[in-house]
Structure formats: structure tokens, C-alpha cells
XYZ file of N, CA and C in Angstrom:
486
model
N 6.579 -24.028 31.117
C 7.819 -24.664 30.727
C 9.007 -23.774 31.068
N 10.080 -24.411 31.487
C 11.291 -23.683 31.848
C 12.062 -23.294 30.591
N 12.508 -22.054 30.559
C 13.392 -21.605 29.482
C 14.534 -20.846 30.122
N 15.515 -20.485 29.361
C 16.647 -19.713 29.880
C 16.223 -18.332 30.335
N 15.110 -17.839 29.801
C 14.649 -16.497 30.157
C 13.796 -16.473 31.415
N 13.250 -17.603 31.808
C 12.347 -17.622 32.959
C 12.949 -16.993 34.218
N 14.180 -17.307 34.618
C 14.711 -16.682 35.845
C 14.750 -15.155 35.752
N 15.114 -14.639 34.592
C 15.164 -13.186 34.429
C 13.762 -12.591 34.463
N 12.851 -13.267 33.804
C 11.475 -12.797 33.780
C 10.879 -12.837 35.177
N 11.139 -13.928 35.920
C 10.632 -14.044 37.291
C 11.182 -12.942 38.182
N 12.431 -12.580 37.969
C 13.026 -11.546 38.817
C 12.336 -10.193 38.621
N 11.683 -9.995 37.501
C 10.935 -8.758 37.289
C 9.699 -8.681 38.160
N 9.134 -9.831 38.491
C 7.895 -9.856 39.256
C 8.125 -9.924 40.757
N 9.284 -10.316 41.176
C 9.486 -10.515 42.599
C 10.892 -10.087 42.982
N 10.969 -9.246 43.958
C 12.281 -8.770 44.388
C 13.084 -9.895 45.026
N 12.392 -10.719 45.825
C 13.128 -11.780 46.516
C 13.081 -13.102 45.758
N 12.218 -13.214 44.764
C 12.138 -14.439 43.968
C 11.405 -15.562 44.660
N 10.931 -15.344 45.930
C 10.266 -16.413 46.682
C 8.758 -16.267 46.734
N 8.236 -15.192 46.243
C 6.802 -14.950 46.322
C 6.065 -15.882 45.371
N 5.223 -16.762 45.926
C 4.484 -17.733 45.126
C 3.517 -17.040 44.168
N 2.836 -16.003 44.642
C 1.901 -15.276 43.804
C 2.612 -14.634 42.609
N 3.739 -14.037 42.865
C 4.485 -13.407 41.781
C 4.923 -14.419 40.739
N 5.373 -15.603 41.195
C 5.794 -16.645 40.257
C 4.612 -17.149 39.444
N 3.462 -17.309 40.102
C 2.272 -17.767 39.391
C 1.870 -16.775 38.309
N 1.891 -15.513 38.668
C 1.544 -14.473 37.706
C 2.568 -14.473 36.571
N 3.834 -14.594 36.911
C 4.885 -14.588 35.902
C 4.720 -15.748 34.927
N 4.365 -16.934 35.425
C 4.212 -18.090 34.547
C 2.985 -17.976 33.640
N 2.010 -17.185 34.043
C 0.845 -16.955 33.188
C 1.159 -15.864 32.156
N 1.798 -14.798 32.625
C 2.052 -13.653 31.775
C 3.193 -13.913 30.776
N 4.223 -14.625 31.206
C 5.388 -14.863 30.363
C 5.037 -15.463 29.008
N 4.263 -16.558 28.930
C 3.935 -17.109 27.606
C 3.115 -16.138 26.744
N 2.268 -15.350 27.393
C 1.458 -14.383 26.652
C 2.365 -13.330 26.022
N 3.284 -12.804 26.801
C 4.205 -11.783 26.288
C 5.102 -12.371 25.212
N 5.597 -13.574 25.418
C 6.459 -14.203 24.411
C 5.695 -14.409 23.100
N 4.435 -14.818 23.205
C 3.605 -15.008 22.015
C 3.414 -13.680 21.275
N 3.161 -12.610 22.024
C 2.996 -11.297 21.419
C 4.282 -10.845 20.738
N 5.417 -11.055 21.384
C 6.700 -10.674 20.796
C 6.980 -11.473 19.530
N 6.630 -12.747 19.549
C 6.820 -13.593 18.371
C 5.969 -13.101 17.206
N 4.712 -12.735 17.487
C 3.833 -12.214 16.446
C 4.362 -10.899 15.887
N 4.857 -10.031 16.755
C 5.431 -8.764 16.296
C 6.653 -9.010 15.415
N 7.464 -9.961 15.810
C 8.657 -10.288 15.031
C 8.275 -10.819 13.652
N 7.278 -11.696 13.602
C 6.827 -12.240 12.322
C 6.255 -11.135 11.445
N 5.481 -10.214 12.037
C 4.910 -9.111 11.276
C 6.018 -8.227 10.727
N 7.033 -7.959 11.523
C 8.158 -7.145 11.077
C 8.850 -7.824 9.901
N 9.063 -9.123 9.994
C 9.699 -9.848 8.898
C 8.886 -9.732 7.621
N 7.558 -9.811 7.742
C 6.690 -9.723 6.569
C 6.734 -8.323 5.971
N 6.746 -7.289 6.821
C 6.774 -5.913 6.342
C 8.118 -5.550 5.713
N 9.173 -6.167 6.188
C 10.511 -5.829 5.718
C 10.987 -6.756 4.598
N 10.052 -7.325 3.869
C 10.405 -8.208 2.772
C 11.368 -7.494 1.838
N 12.381 -8.206 1.424
C 13.358 -7.616 0.511
C 12.696 -7.375 -0.839
N 12.765 -6.151 -1.288
C 12.275 -5.788 -2.612
C 13.471 -5.215 -3.358
N 13.770 -5.770 -4.530
C 14.933 -5.281 -5.274
C 14.870 -3.767 -5.486
N 16.019 -3.097 -5.355
C 16.047 -1.629 -5.488
C 15.475 -1.125 -6.816
N 15.688 -1.862 -7.905
C 15.154 -1.400 -9.193
C 13.630 -1.401 -9.198
N 13.033 -2.373 -8.508
C 11.570 -2.467 -8.451
C 11.018 -1.348 -7.562
N 11.682 -1.097 -6.434
C 11.279 0.027 -5.573
C 11.370 1.353 -6.339
N 12.467 1.525 -7.070
C 12.670 2.769 -7.812
C 11.622 2.917 -8.910
N 11.291 1.819 -9.585
C 10.258 1.868 -10.623
C 8.936 2.337 -10.017
N 8.591 1.821 -8.871
C 7.343 2.215 -8.205
C 7.378 3.700 -7.833
N 8.524 4.141 -7.360
C 8.672 5.545 -6.991
C 8.519 6.447 -8.217
N 9.162 6.066 -9.313
C 9.062 6.847 -10.548
C 7.619 6.894 -11.031
N 6.953 5.743 -11.037
C 5.558 5.689 -11.501
C 4.639 6.513 -10.604
N 4.907 6.508 -9.304
C 4.081 7.260 -8.363
C 4.272 8.763 -8.460
N 5.451 9.178 -8.906
C 5.736 10.615 -8.998
C 5.406 11.206 -10.363
N 5.238 10.366 -11.349
C 5.044 10.874 -12.709
C 3.610 10.687 -13.185
N 2.656 10.975 -12.313
C 1.257 10.719 -12.640
C 0.693 11.687 -13.668
N 1.175 12.915 -13.671
C 0.668 13.852 -14.662
C 1.668 14.078 -15.798
N 2.703 13.259 -15.840
C 3.639 13.260 -16.969
C 3.325 12.062 -17.837
N 3.550 12.214 -19.105
C 3.303 11.080 -19.990
C 4.566 10.226 -20.038
N 4.718 9.398 -19.030
C 5.853 8.490 -18.986
C 5.322 7.070 -19.210
N 5.946 6.382 -20.110
C 5.526 5.019 -20.431
C 6.304 4.033 -19.563
N 5.712 2.894 -19.332
C 6.364 1.840 -18.557
C 7.712 1.497 -19.213
N 7.717 1.466 -20.535
C 8.947 1.139 -21.270
C 10.049 2.153 -20.982
N 9.671 3.439 -20.791
C 10.655 4.473 -20.462
C 11.277 4.221 -19.085
N 10.455 3.786 -18.151
C 10.942 3.456 -16.803
C 11.934 2.295 -16.896
N 11.578 1.282 -17.676
C 12.460 0.122 -17.858
C 13.797 0.544 -18.446
N 13.729 1.396 -19.443
C 14.952 1.863 -20.104
C 15.826 2.624 -19.114
N 15.195 3.499 -18.331
C 15.937 4.284 -17.339
C 16.619 3.391 -16.304
N 15.959 2.295 -15.933
C 16.496 1.402 -14.900
C 17.339 0.262 -15.467
N 17.362 0.134 -16.785
C 18.158 -0.918 -17.406
C 17.598 -2.311 -17.200
N 16.254 -2.412 -17.225
C 15.604 -3.718 -17.054
C 14.582 -3.912 -18.176
N 14.166 -5.142 -18.372
C 13.168 -5.412 -19.404
C 11.770 -5.217 -18.842
N 10.822 -4.991 -19.717
C 9.430 -4.815 -19.296
C 8.893 -6.093 -18.664
N 9.249 -7.237 -19.214
C 8.752 -8.498 -18.653
C 9.301 -8.719 -17.239
N 10.568 -8.346 -17.010
C 11.143 -8.455 -15.667
C 10.406 -7.515 -14.706
N 10.190 -6.268 -15.134
C 9.490 -5.310 -14.282
C 8.079 -5.802 -13.967
N 7.346 -6.234 -14.989
C 5.979 -6.723 -14.770
C 5.961 -7.885 -13.772
N 6.837 -8.852 -14.002
C 6.872 -10.051 -13.158
C 7.247 -9.717 -11.714
N 8.331 -8.961 -11.531
C 8.808 -8.656 -10.182
C 7.890 -7.666 -9.456
N 7.371 -6.690 -10.166
C 6.457 -5.715 -9.569
C 5.230 -6.442 -9.033
N 4.687 -7.333 -9.836
C 3.503 -8.089 -9.419
C 3.839 -9.021 -8.252
N 5.014 -9.582 -8.273
C 5.450 -10.489 -7.201
C 5.482 -9.763 -5.853
N 6.015 -8.546 -5.842
C 6.189 -7.829 -4.576
C 5.022 -6.916 -4.213
N 4.361 -6.356 -5.208
C 3.292 -5.387 -4.921
C 1.898 -5.904 -5.267
N 1.810 -7.113 -5.779
C 0.527 -7.778 -6.070
C -0.321 -7.055 -7.113
N 0.321 -6.292 -7.989
C -0.345 -5.644 -9.111
C 0.702 -5.289 -10.156
N 0.252 -5.082 -11.367
C 1.195 -4.737 -12.435
C 1.564 -3.255 -12.338
N 2.680 -2.869 -12.932
C 3.050 -1.452 -12.910
C 1.978 -0.554 -13.542
N 1.380 -1.004 -14.645
C 0.366 -0.159 -15.289
C -0.881 -0.036 -14.414
N -1.255 -1.091 -13.723
C -2.407 -0.998 -12.811
C -2.093 -0.048 -11.661
N -0.877 -0.148 -11.131
C -0.465 0.744 -10.048
C -0.535 2.204 -10.506
N 0.030 2.482 -11.682
C 0.030 3.848 -12.220
C -1.405 4.344 -12.422
N -2.256 3.513 -13.027
C -3.650 3.914 -13.255
C -4.398 4.118 -11.945
N -4.156 3.251 -10.979
C -4.817 3.371 -9.676
C -4.450 4.700 -9.014
N -3.166 5.049 -9.066
C -2.719 6.316 -8.487
C -3.302 7.510 -9.244
N -3.346 7.418 -10.563
C -3.951 8.496 -11.361
C -5.424 8.650 -11.017
N -6.119 7.537 -10.870
C -7.551 7.594 -10.554
C -7.808 8.191 -9.173
N -6.907 7.953 -8.227
C -7.067 8.555 -6.901
C -7.055 10.085 -7.006
N -6.177 10.598 -7.851
C -6.105 12.048 -8.041
C -7.312 12.547 -8.831
N -7.721 11.785 -9.832
C -8.917 12.143 -10.605
C -10.115 12.257 -9.660
N -10.236 11.340 -8.713
C -11.342 11.394 -7.733
C -11.335 12.725 -6.988
N -10.171 13.151 -6.560
C -10.072 14.426 -5.838
C -10.493 15.587 -6.730
N -10.070 15.563 -7.986
C -10.472 16.614 -8.933
C -11.984 16.589 -9.170
N -12.548 15.407 -9.298
C -13.992 15.296 -9.553
C -14.798 15.900 -8.415
N -14.373 15.673 -7.211
C -15.119 16.127 -6.047
C -14.862 17.605 -5.739
N -13.650 18.063 -5.991
C -13.268 19.399 -5.528
C -13.160 20.472 -6.600
N -13.329 20.095 -7.868
C -13.219 21.095 -8.939
C -14.332 20.879 -9.961
N -14.408 21.830 -10.891
C -15.363 21.712 -11.994
C -14.669 21.303 -13.294
N -13.436 20.873 -13.217
C -12.690 20.483 -14.415
C -13.436 19.351 -15.116
N -13.578 19.482 -16.411
C -14.318 18.478 -17.171
C -13.568 17.152 -17.200
N -14.303 16.102 -17.429
C -13.712 14.769 -17.520
C -12.780 14.699 -18.728
N -13.132 15.418 -19.784
C -12.264 15.496 -20.966
C -10.889 16.049 -20.586
N -10.868 17.153 -19.849
C -9.592 17.750 -19.439
C -8.831 16.850 -18.465
N -9.551 16.173 -17.593
C -8.894 15.235 -16.670
C -8.253 14.080 -17.438
N -8.953 13.603 -18.449
C -8.400 12.529 -19.285
C -7.104 13.001 -19.950
N -7.105 14.211 -20.448
C -5.898 14.764 -21.083
C -4.786 14.981 -20.061
N -5.142 15.582 -18.935
C -4.145 15.900 -17.900
C -3.439 14.661 -17.383
N -4.170 13.579 -17.233
C -3.578 12.363 -16.668
C -3.294 11.298 -17.724
N -3.232 11.736 -18.969
C -2.736 10.930 -20.089
C -3.504 9.636 -20.334
N -4.820 9.724 -20.181
C -5.664 8.641 -20.680
C -5.872 8.948 -22.159
N -5.991 7.938 -22.973
C -6.043 8.172 -24.424
C -7.244 9.021 -24.832
N -8.358 8.897 -24.099
C -9.545 9.714 -24.359
C -10.500 9.587 -23.176
N -11.639 10.274 -23.264
C -12.622 10.247 -22.178
C -13.137 8.826 -21.944
N -13.365 8.112 -23.032
C -13.860 6.741 -22.899
C -12.867 5.890 -22.098
N -11.584 6.020 -22.387
C -10.573 5.231 -21.681
C -10.568 5.570 -20.190
N -10.634 6.864 -19.862
C -10.698 7.271 -18.459
C -11.960 6.715 -17.805
N -13.097 6.887 -18.459
C -14.366 6.424 -17.892
C -14.378 4.913 -17.693
N -13.888 4.203 -18.687
C -13.839 2.745 -18.613
C -12.929 2.279 -17.462
N -11.751 2.878 -17.365
C -10.796 2.520 -16.311
C -11.358 2.879 -14.940
N -11.984 4.062 -14.855
C -12.575 4.530 -13.603
C -13.673 3.565 -13.142
N -14.562 3.214 -14.062
C -15.682 2.340 -13.724
C -15.197 0.941 -13.344
N -14.173 0.486 -14.017
C -13.606 -0.831 -13.707
C -13.026 -0.850 -12.282
N -12.407 0.258 -11.873
C -11.778 0.332 -10.549
C -12.789 0.614 -9.440
N -13.766 1.493 -9.695
C -14.672 1.957 -8.635
C -16.131 1.504 -8.795
N -16.443 0.809 -9.878
C -17.811 0.347 -10.144
C -18.831 1.483 -10.228
N -18.362 2.626 -10.687
C -19.228 3.784 -10.861
C -18.564 4.686 -11.911
N -19.367 5.377 -12.681
C -18.790 6.263 -13.697
C -18.259 7.536 -13.028
N -17.330 8.221 -13.678
C -16.815 9.477 -13.104
C -17.912 10.518 -12.895
N -18.857 10.577 -13.806
C -19.956 11.546 -13.684
C -20.802 11.244 -12.450
N -21.159 9.987 -12.273
C -21.946 9.604 -11.095
C -21.148 9.801 -9.809
N -19.852 9.507 -9.878
C -18.990 9.708 -8.708
C -18.996 11.177 -8.296
N -18.856 12.065 -9.271
C -18.862 13.507 -9.000
C -20.190 13.932 -8.377
N -21.299 13.468 -8.946
C -22.616 13.834 -8.419
C -22.829 13.292 -7.008
N -22.334 12.097 -6.773
C -22.536 11.439 -5.483
C -21.726 12.091 -4.362
N -20.486 12.466 -4.654
C -19.581 12.942 -3.602
C -19.316 14.442 -3.622
N -19.836 15.120 -4.609
C -19.599 16.553 -4.745
C -20.245 17.340 -3.611
N -19.471 18.243 -3.018
C -19.948 19.167 -1.999
C -20.575 18.494 -0.781
N -20.210 17.273 -0.534
C -20.691 16.645 0.691
C -19.822 17.105 1.822
N -20.441 17.520 2.883
C -19.658 17.893 4.057
C -19.900 16.848 5.131
N -18.838 16.445 5.708
C -18.907 15.423 6.739
C -18.556 16.069 8.068
N -19.436 15.904 9.028
C -19.128 16.451 10.343
C -18.609 15.327 11.227
N -17.613 15.685 11.995
C -16.978 14.700 12.868
C -17.604 14.684 14.221
């Protein structure tokens, strides 16, 4: 199909514009390239979804305060928003609640400690502000389908060669 871009695109394939082979190749390649550009544009639009600055900041605060005892309510107060607004908007843009995000990030660090240190699960629970060992274990098992003790035994001192 003819578009306004076809003459410019054709000129890339043929210096004189009269080469039949070049035009044939251009008409095959042009729709493919346009389709790829369209897909890239759509992907960019999806990645650049507008997220309100307060929601971005809340996520940043939660991600940086993993070993501090900061409550979701404290984040809301700092940003001047309600907890229900934060929960609703956070889930809308990040597909999880703020507390799940915070726990998920804490558990990622707990995993590293389990594999690389001998720190007890009790101390890890305290360090990352889980109410007790049971709460850490329950949350860990819910997220990873394995207990922290089994996780440590399974992944401890494993060396992977590339």
C-alpha cells in the first residue's frame, strides 16, 4: 500500500529509484519495519505509564526503609495521603499492595542473609521488623513455598559454575 513515507523509504533502497528489485525488496521490508516500530512505540507507551508522584515516592520510601520500622501509615502521613488512597493507587499501578511490596523486598534480603550468613532466623525476624519468627516463617513460606530453614539448607554454600 502507498503511504506518504513510501517514496522516502524507496529512496533508501535505490539510488536511481528505478531498480525493480530494490522496489520489491522495499515493499516487503517496509511493512515489516513499520510493524516493528509500531510495536516498539506501543511498548514504550506501556512502560511510560503515568504514575502519580506520590505513589512513586511511596514505593521509593518503602524500598529504602526495609530495615527500619516504618509503617505504611507513616508513609501516608509523610506524603499527605490516606492509606486507602495509597493501597488503591499502589495496587492499580504496581499490581500489589504496599505491604506486600515491602514484605517481598524484605524477604529478598532475608534470602541473601539465609544463604550467605549464619544469622539466626530469630535475628532476621527482628532485623527486618517481622513481629516474630512465626510471622517471618509464615510470610516466607507463603511467598516462596518453602520454609526459611529449608531454603537455607537447600541453597547454602552452593557454588554455580558458569
